[in-house]
Amino acid sequence: MKRAAPFAALLLGLAALAVSPAHAQFGRNQVVTRDFEWKVVSTEHFDIHYYEESAPMVPFAARVLESSYARLSRTLRTDFKGARKPFFLYGSANEMQQSSIVDAGDGTGGITEPFKDRFLVYHDGSRRWLDTVASHELAHVFQFHVLISGFWKSAQILKTIVYPLWFMEGMAEWSTKGLDETAGEVLMRDAATSKTLIPLWKLEHFSHLKPHQVRLAYESGASALEFIESQYGEGRVERMLKLFDSKFESGAVLQDVTGLDVFAFDRRWREYLEERYAAQVRRERLQEPAVYGRVLTTAHDRNIPESNSSPVPLPGRKAVAYLSTRDGFPPALMLLDLSSGKTRTLLDLEPRIETVELGRFADLSRVLAASPDGRRLAFTGKRNHRDSLYLYDLETRRLERVPLPGLSDATQPAFSPDGRSVALAGMKEALTDLWLLDLSTRRLRRLTEDPQDDQTPSFSPDGRSIVYTSEAEVEGDAMPYQRRLRRLDLFSGMSEELSALRGAARDPVVSPDGRRVLFALEKDGSQDLHELELATGRVERLTRTVGAAYTPAYAPDGSIAFASLRGGSVQLYAGNRADFLSEPVLRGKPAPAAPTRSPATVSVSTTPLFGSERAFRDSFGSDLFLPAFFYSSNGGFFWTSYWQGSDMLGIHQAQGLMTYASGEGYVDYQAAYQYSRWRPRFVFQSMGTVYNRGLDTSKGWNSNESAHTQAATMAYPLDRFQRVELTAAAVTDRYNDVNNGERIVNDARIAAAAYVRDTVKGRYLVATGGSRLRLGYLESPRVLGGNFIYRTASVYASKYVPTGGLSAFALRGFAVQSVGPQTPQYALGGFSSVRGYGYSTVTDVGSRMALGTAEWRFPLWGNLDYYMWYMFPDFYFKAVSAAVFTDAGYAWDTSSQLEGARWRDVRHSYGAGLRLHVFILQLFPLVVHFDYARRTTTPGGVFYVYLGPMF
């Protein structure tokens, strides 16, 4: 009799903690650098959670939430029925990314989750941002309030996977109408006039979208709902929301509301947009950006959107520096030689810098600056949730990091004319103000101190003043949050408004002669370049773009460089001033106002709160409970269930899975608990199997077996890319053959350690750069009753070398050595090892093994985009790529075997394959591999079909 071995499965699972090359063990880390002392204050409908740094914005947040609640409850004709919803306010993006409630990655402004009806946002200094994001997330709270209610909430939560995101996110965007319209209008006009609109039926989920397309998806959903309200009558959005409670498919809901299925409605909506924006282009005389200047950058891959922004002409050089996402995120620092037209990468920021923000979503900002001598570049970047100033020397190619202590967020640096200091926008205590950094002493000095959001400083040529933009609330205006141009005198500390021009002025830059200010102005669905004459206050419009114009800059010769959105990508342009418009917008200075001194503290607005501030008291409760059971005459009673629970802050998280089958006497259990308050993450696990079965009941030949594991793991992230893992575990296996009295007890007491590094990146679907490394050690000693003795050391590494576009040269190496009486054996064959050789536990195995892979991956159809919508689950085929590869490896047990090995003993193969990149339900990515490997040391080969990336 050959018995099953659950003990071996459990043991090898633990060994994987130290030695396995499994792809799933890699990934980026969340780094926690601080603890949050939460407090709570209540309004009528919300419990607002905050801490010291976010406390200044609580009154404004309370006003925004209650105002949005009143508007949404009227629109949707529903209310919270006396229940207050928990709202968490973070003081900055860096702080929200340390949240233990949910994982908040780069680019996430707010999150709403249905388990405990929590929603959280961060404040970035702008009140428009806080109002917009909080209102957006509150719309999701209303959605879950309607859709996830009644008996057995767990089953209701599972339905969220089928709700179309174009509706869910589109409704949230639609609910913020009037707060942040221009960015969405710009994106929709660009897409409609460049034939890049995404059909709604391809927006059920957004996981498959390409870079820079997610915001377009949000706005497409909002546009579709606005179209429904205008063409089919008010109240249709509310009706759609409530229909989704009983109908899961968007086509059925649209049929009920509009009389059209999703395909017919999509055609009508897109035709409407194309006609509407074509008419607007004619009416407002909008032009392609190339009308105003020659294009400096072109699409790296026309099928994948990219962003090139913050052009910085370099003094003394015929070159422009800029930031680009052509190779993925974070953006790379690029240099364009204007004489030759050649572009080169100055600095691939990762992994030295985790991310560089180009702006908030579609609102690009100028985040790169050049020193007056053209030698150094300055930008801010994030590492371990701390913003620092980075200086890059073009001559020495040296990158220098300058810490910015006390600032929770920093961006938009600008060099002073003498190059000795840098001004920037920095956040402290929930306020974004201007700061001045002395580069020699590294001392920071606060230049402004007011509740307005102060951004994008630009020095005058004489260094006596700084022009910047400051947020202003305008009551009674359809654009309630605007931005004014202001000038700060650095000697007197007095600040004056330069223009009362309606709209949001962005990214001002003072001309080399100090007479003009170039800036972008956002208002009424457009964002274009404007120029202010300082002496007279006259403002002229310079562009009328179909898309938008961002981050303008004066070149030393007087020409103008800018970034512009077209066809879903942002490219750089440059032209002479004479090539631009000179349309008068504002003919003179506004009425003089008394200048204000800065710094000066101004009180923030308040709203009545219910009850006094109180300390936060956490509580633990269930999130999900999903049971399943049935009975059959052959198998008896079968039952399985999954349970998940957590506390309000997500510090304590627990899961459990139990399966029972009475017919086979089978019990399987898994339980885990995670503690996530501090930087190290602690996970405690218990799992096991009890299996009593009769193999031959007529002869009385039966056996029972059990295996149990308890493990504790600590993972300590050094930064987002590196971590150290420590594990202690106990594994016990008991086997009893009732027929012959055989009894086996195996006990392993395991200690494991690993170092993990992951810097892999890619533009879309595939890895095209970076590397992975895992060093592991595991020991099972003869202690605490352990009798399963061995120790193992391993190294796994992979490297991706970009070869252009979505192609890359991929290298992989793996080596492992185990020693001891019960050492595991490692198989050399199989699709995950040396392809071409079958997996065997007898041949090509050993306690020591080394293998390597070289593989060139390249796209065949990079934009397949075929959606198989007519079957469930649907399949969305996005791309087909190919690979040519070679594998080699050798397994051995003793040193003499290795020393005596010859080429014929090495297992080697070569081959080719196809990779089909698919999304199921537009949500779950899947890679289907078809590989054929031909052996070189023996005749024959093997054809493989497998799922998921091998590495």
PDB file of C-alpha atoms in Angstrom, residues 76-213:
ATOM      1  CA  LEU A  76     -31.322  58.940  -4.527  1.00  0.00           C
ATOM      2  CA  ARG A  77     -34.357  59.243  -2.261  1.00  0.00           C
ATOM      3  CA  THR A  78     -32.775  57.219   0.509  1.00  0.00           C
ATOM      4  CA  ASP A  79     -31.125  57.871   3.854  1.00  0.00           C
ATOM      5  CA  PHE A  80     -28.992  56.123   6.449  1.00  0.00           C
ATOM      6  CA  LYS A  81     -31.989  55.589   8.756  1.00  0.00           C
ATOM      7  CA  GLY A  82     -30.268  56.998  11.813  1.00  0.00           C
ATOM      8  CA  ALA A  83     -27.040  55.002  11.422  1.00  0.00           C
ATOM      9  CA  ARG A  84     -23.806  57.020  11.350  1.00  0.00           C
ATOM     10  CA  LYS A  85     -21.119  55.888   8.916  1.00  0.00           C
ATOM     11  CA  PRO A  86     -17.444  55.746   9.967  1.00  0.00           C
ATOM     12  CA  PHE A  87     -15.253  58.186   8.023  1.00  0.00           C
ATOM     13  CA  PHE A  88     -11.451  58.250   8.338  1.00  0.00           C
ATOM     14  CA  LEU A  89      -9.582  61.440   7.473  1.00  0.00           C
ATOM     15  CA  TYR A  90      -5.852  61.170   6.775  1.00  0.00           C
ATOM     16  CA  GLY A  91      -3.594  64.203   6.740  1.00  0.00           C
ATOM     17  CA  SER A  92      -1.698  63.309   3.546  1.00  0.00           C
ATOM     18  CA  ALA A  93      -1.288  60.652   0.873  1.00  0.00           C
ATOM     19  CA  ASN A  94       1.843  59.369   2.604  1.00  0.00           C
ATOM     20  CA  GLU A  95      -0.134  58.741   5.773  1.00  0.00           C
ATOM     21  CA  MET A  96      -3.125  57.052   4.127  1.00  0.00           C
ATOM     22  CA  GLN A  97      -0.781  54.650   2.350  1.00  0.00           C
ATOM     23  CA  GLN A  98       0.166  53.348   5.797  1.00  0.00           C
ATOM     24  CA  SER A  99      -3.440  52.485   6.602  1.00  0.00           C
ATOM     25  CA  SER A 100      -4.066  49.076   8.122  1.00  0.00           C
ATOM     26  CA  ILE A 101      -7.740  49.243   7.124  1.00  0.00           C
ATOM     27  CA  VAL A 102      -7.152  48.580   3.425  1.00  0.00           C
ATOM     28  CA  ASP A 103      -4.229  48.684   1.028  1.00  0.00           C
ATOM     29  CA  ALA A 104      -4.043  52.198  -0.425  1.00  0.00           C
ATOM     30  CA  GLY A 105      -1.524  52.224  -3.243  1.00  0.00           C
ATOM     31  CA  ASP A 106      -0.123  55.032  -5.357  1.00  0.00           C
ATOM     32  CA  GLY A 107      -2.820  57.008  -7.143  1.00  0.00           C
ATOM     33  CA  THR A 108      -5.578  56.105  -4.674  1.00  0.00           C
ATOM     34  CA  GLY A 109      -7.444  59.166  -3.411  1.00  0.00           C
ATOM     35  CA  GLY A 110     -10.111  57.449  -1.355  1.00  0.00           C
ATOM     36  CA  ILE A 111     -11.489  54.001  -0.565  1.00  0.00           C
ATOM     37  CA  THR A 112     -14.919  52.728   0.440  1.00  0.00           C
ATOM     38  CA  GLU A 113     -15.370  49.169   1.661  1.00  0.00           C
ATOM     39  CA  PRO A 114     -18.643  47.408   2.438  1.00  0.00           C
ATOM     40  CA  PHE A 115     -17.574  45.110   5.289  1.00  0.00           C
ATOM     41  CA  LYS A 116     -17.933  47.752   7.977  1.00  0.00           C
ATOM     42  CA  ASP A 117     -19.293  50.631   5.855  1.00  0.00           C
ATOM     43  CA  ARG A 118     -16.012  52.492   6.278  1.00  0.00           C
ATOM     44  CA  PHE A 119     -14.700  55.097   3.888  1.00  0.00           C
ATOM     45  CA  LEU A 120     -11.413  56.946   4.035  1.00  0.00           C
ATOM     46  CA  VAL A 121      -9.763  59.795   2.153  1.00  0.00           C
ATOM     47  CA  TYR A 122      -6.685  61.941   2.542  1.00  0.00           C
ATOM     48  CA  HIS A 123      -6.262  65.695   2.429  1.00  0.00           C
ATOM     49  CA  ASP A 124      -3.691  67.004  -0.047  1.00  0.00           C
ATOM     50  CA  GLY A 125      -3.932  70.672   0.951  1.00  0.00           C
ATOM     51  CA  SER A 126      -6.656  71.570  -1.542  1.00  0.00           C
ATOM     52  CA  ARG A 127     -10.202  71.974  -0.312  1.00  0.00           C
ATOM     53  CA  ARG A 128     -11.491  71.199  -3.785  1.00  0.00           C
ATOM     54  CA  TRP A 129      -9.668  67.884  -3.602  1.00  0.00           C
ATOM     55  CA  LEU A 130     -11.100  67.022  -0.196  1.00  0.00           C
ATOM     56  CA  ASP A 131     -14.619  68.038  -1.197  1.00  0.00           C
ATOM     57  CA  THR A 132     -14.426  66.090  -4.475  1.00  0.00           C
ATOM     58  CA  VAL A 133     -12.905  62.904  -3.095  1.00  0.00           C
ATOM     59  CA  ALA A 134     -15.059  62.791   0.044  1.00  0.00           C
ATOM     60  CA  SER A 135     -18.215  63.330  -2.046  1.00  0.00           C
ATOM     61  CA  HIS A 136     -17.091  60.650  -4.505  1.00  0.00           C
ATOM     62  CA  GLU A 137     -16.546  58.090  -1.750  1.00  0.00           C
ATOM     63  CA  LEU A 138     -19.803  59.039  -0.041  1.00  0.00           C
ATOM     64  CA  ALA A 139     -21.631  58.123  -3.248  1.00  0.00           C
ATOM     65  CA  HIS A 140     -20.138  54.639  -2.885  1.00  0.00           C
ATOM     66  CA  VAL A 141     -21.392  54.507   0.708  1.00  0.00           C
ATOM     67  CA  PHE A 142     -24.900  55.216  -0.592  1.00  0.00           C
ATOM     68  CA  GLN A 143     -24.487  52.537  -3.255  1.00  0.00           C
ATOM     69  CA  PHE A 144     -23.522  49.914  -0.687  1.00  0.00           C
ATOM     70  CA  HIS A 145     -26.304  51.113   1.604  1.00  0.00           C
ATOM     71  CA  VAL A 146     -28.813  50.332  -1.144  1.00  0.00           C
ATOM     72  CA  LEU A 147     -27.214  47.221  -2.640  1.00  0.00           C
ATOM     73  CA  ILE A 148     -25.814  45.497   0.457  1.00  0.00           C
ATOM     74  CA  SER A 149     -28.652  45.267   2.908  1.00  0.00           C
ATOM     75  CA  GLY A 150     -31.076  42.796   4.336  1.00  0.00           C
ATOM     76  CA  PHE A 151     -30.502  39.225   5.485  1.00  0.00           C
ATOM     77  CA  TRP A 152     -27.022  37.699   5.255  1.00  0.00           C
ATOM     78  CA  LYS A 153     -24.818  40.634   4.318  1.00  0.00           C
ATOM     79  CA  SER A 154     -21.952  38.331   3.316  1.00  0.00           C
ATOM     80  CA  ALA A 155     -23.876  37.058   0.297  1.00  0.00           C
ATOM     81  CA  GLN A 156     -24.772  40.631  -0.639  1.00  0.00           C
ATOM     82  CA  ILE A 157     -21.099  41.630  -0.583  1.00  0.00           C
ATOM     83  CA  LEU A 158     -20.271  38.863  -3.054  1.00  0.00           C
ATOM     84  CA  LYS A 159     -22.588  40.511  -5.561  1.00  0.00           C
ATOM     85  CA  THR A 160     -20.320  43.535  -5.841  1.00  0.00           C
ATOM     86  CA  ILE A 161     -18.064  41.590  -8.199  1.00  0.00           C
ATOM     87  CA  VAL A 162     -20.759  41.647 -10.901  1.00  0.00           C
ATOM     88  CA  TYR A 163     -21.796  45.286 -10.592  1.00  0.00           C
ATOM     89  CA  PRO A 164     -20.346  47.195 -13.586  1.00  0.00           C
ATOM     90  CA  LEU A 165     -17.675  49.669 -12.596  1.00  0.00           C
ATOM     91  CA  TRP A 166     -18.665  52.084 -15.346  1.00  0.00           C
ATOM     92  CA  PHE A 167     -21.874  52.539 -13.364  1.00  0.00           C
ATOM     93  CA  MET A 168     -20.438  52.331  -9.833  1.00  0.00           C
ATOM     94  CA  GLU A 169     -17.515  54.686 -10.416  1.00  0.00           C
ATOM     95  CA  GLY A 170     -19.400  56.722 -13.009  1.00  0.00           C
ATOM     96  CA  MET A 171     -22.161  57.437 -10.524  1.00  0.00           C
ATOM     97  CA  ALA A 172     -19.620  58.543  -7.922  1.00  0.00           C
ATOM     98  CA  GLU A 173     -18.044  60.914 -10.467  1.00  0.00           C
ATOM     99  CA  TRP A 174     -21.472  62.093 -11.609  1.00  0.00           C
ATOM    100  CA  SER A 175     -22.344  62.941  -8.003  1.00  0.00           C
ATOM    101  CA  THR A 176     -19.418  65.408  -7.814  1.00  0.00           C
ATOM    102  CA  LYS A 177     -20.637  67.388 -10.818  1.00  0.00           C
ATOM    103  CA  GLY A 178     -19.670  71.030 -10.393  1.00  0.00           C
ATOM    104  CA  LEU A 179     -16.648  70.378  -8.193  1.00  0.00           C
ATOM    105  CA  ASP A 180     -14.125  68.971 -10.650  1.00  0.00           C
ATOM    106  CA  GLU A 181     -15.564  69.128 -14.150  1.00  0.00           C
ATOM    107  CA  THR A 182     -12.807  70.403 -16.385  1.00  0.00           C
ATOM    108  CA  ALA A 183     -10.422  67.455 -16.057  1.00  0.00           C
ATOM    109  CA  GLY A 184     -13.191  65.041 -17.007  1.00  0.00           C
ATOM    110  CA  GLU A 185     -14.470  67.232 -19.813  1.00  0.00           C
ATOM    111  CA  VAL A 186     -10.990  67.457 -21.284  1.00  0.00           C
ATOM    112  CA  LEU A 187     -10.534  63.687 -21.226  1.00  0.00           C
ATOM    113  CA  MET A 188     -13.916  62.981 -22.799  1.00  0.00           C
ATOM    114  CA  ARG A 189     -13.465  65.585 -25.541  1.00  0.00           C
ATOM    115  CA  ASP A 190     -10.037  64.245 -26.379  1.00  0.00           C
ATOM    116  CA  ALA A 191     -11.299  60.658 -26.543  1.00  0.00           C
ATOM    117  CA  ALA A 192     -14.412  61.509 -28.569  1.00  0.00           C
ATOM    118  CA  THR A 193     -12.468  63.503 -31.161  1.00  0.00           C
ATOM    119  CA  SER A 194      -9.597  61.022 -31.472  1.00  0.00           C
ATOM    120  CA  LYS A 195     -11.720  57.849 -31.724  1.00  0.00           C
ATOM    121  CA  THR A 196     -10.312  56.500 -28.427  1.00  0.00           C
ATOM    122  CA  LEU A 197     -13.544  56.230 -26.459  1.00  0.00           C
ATOM    123  CA  ILE A 198     -13.815  52.884 -24.681  1.00  0.00           C
ATOM    124  CA  PRO A 199     -17.171  51.102 -25.176  1.00  0.00           C
ATOM    125  CA  LEU A 200     -19.174  50.817 -21.976  1.00  0.00           C
ATOM    126  CA  TRP A 201     -19.480  47.049 -22.355  1.00  0.00           C
ATOM    127  CA  LYS A 202     -15.691  46.892 -22.061  1.00  0.00           C
ATOM    128  CA  LEU A 203     -15.820  48.821 -18.787  1.00  0.00           C
ATOM    129  CA  GLU A 204     -17.538  46.271 -16.573  1.00  0.00           C
ATOM    130  CA  HIS A 205     -14.258  46.242 -14.618  1.00  0.00           C
ATOM    131  CA  PHE A 206     -11.082  48.278 -15.016  1.00  0.00           C
ATOM    132  CA  SER A 207      -8.319  45.750 -14.309  1.00  0.00           C
ATOM    133  CA  HIS A 208      -7.609  45.268 -18.004  1.00  0.00           C
ATOM    134  CA  LEU A 209      -7.237  48.968 -18.790  1.00  0.00           C
ATOM    135  CA  LYS A 210      -3.976  50.372 -20.068  1.00  0.00           C
ATOM    136  CA  PRO A 211      -1.908  53.045 -18.309  1.00  0.00           C
ATOM    137  CA  HIS A 212      -3.618  56.440 -18.036  1.00  0.00           C
ATOM    138  CA  GLN A 213      -7.037  54.995 -18.980  1.00  0.00           C
TER     139      GLN A 213
END
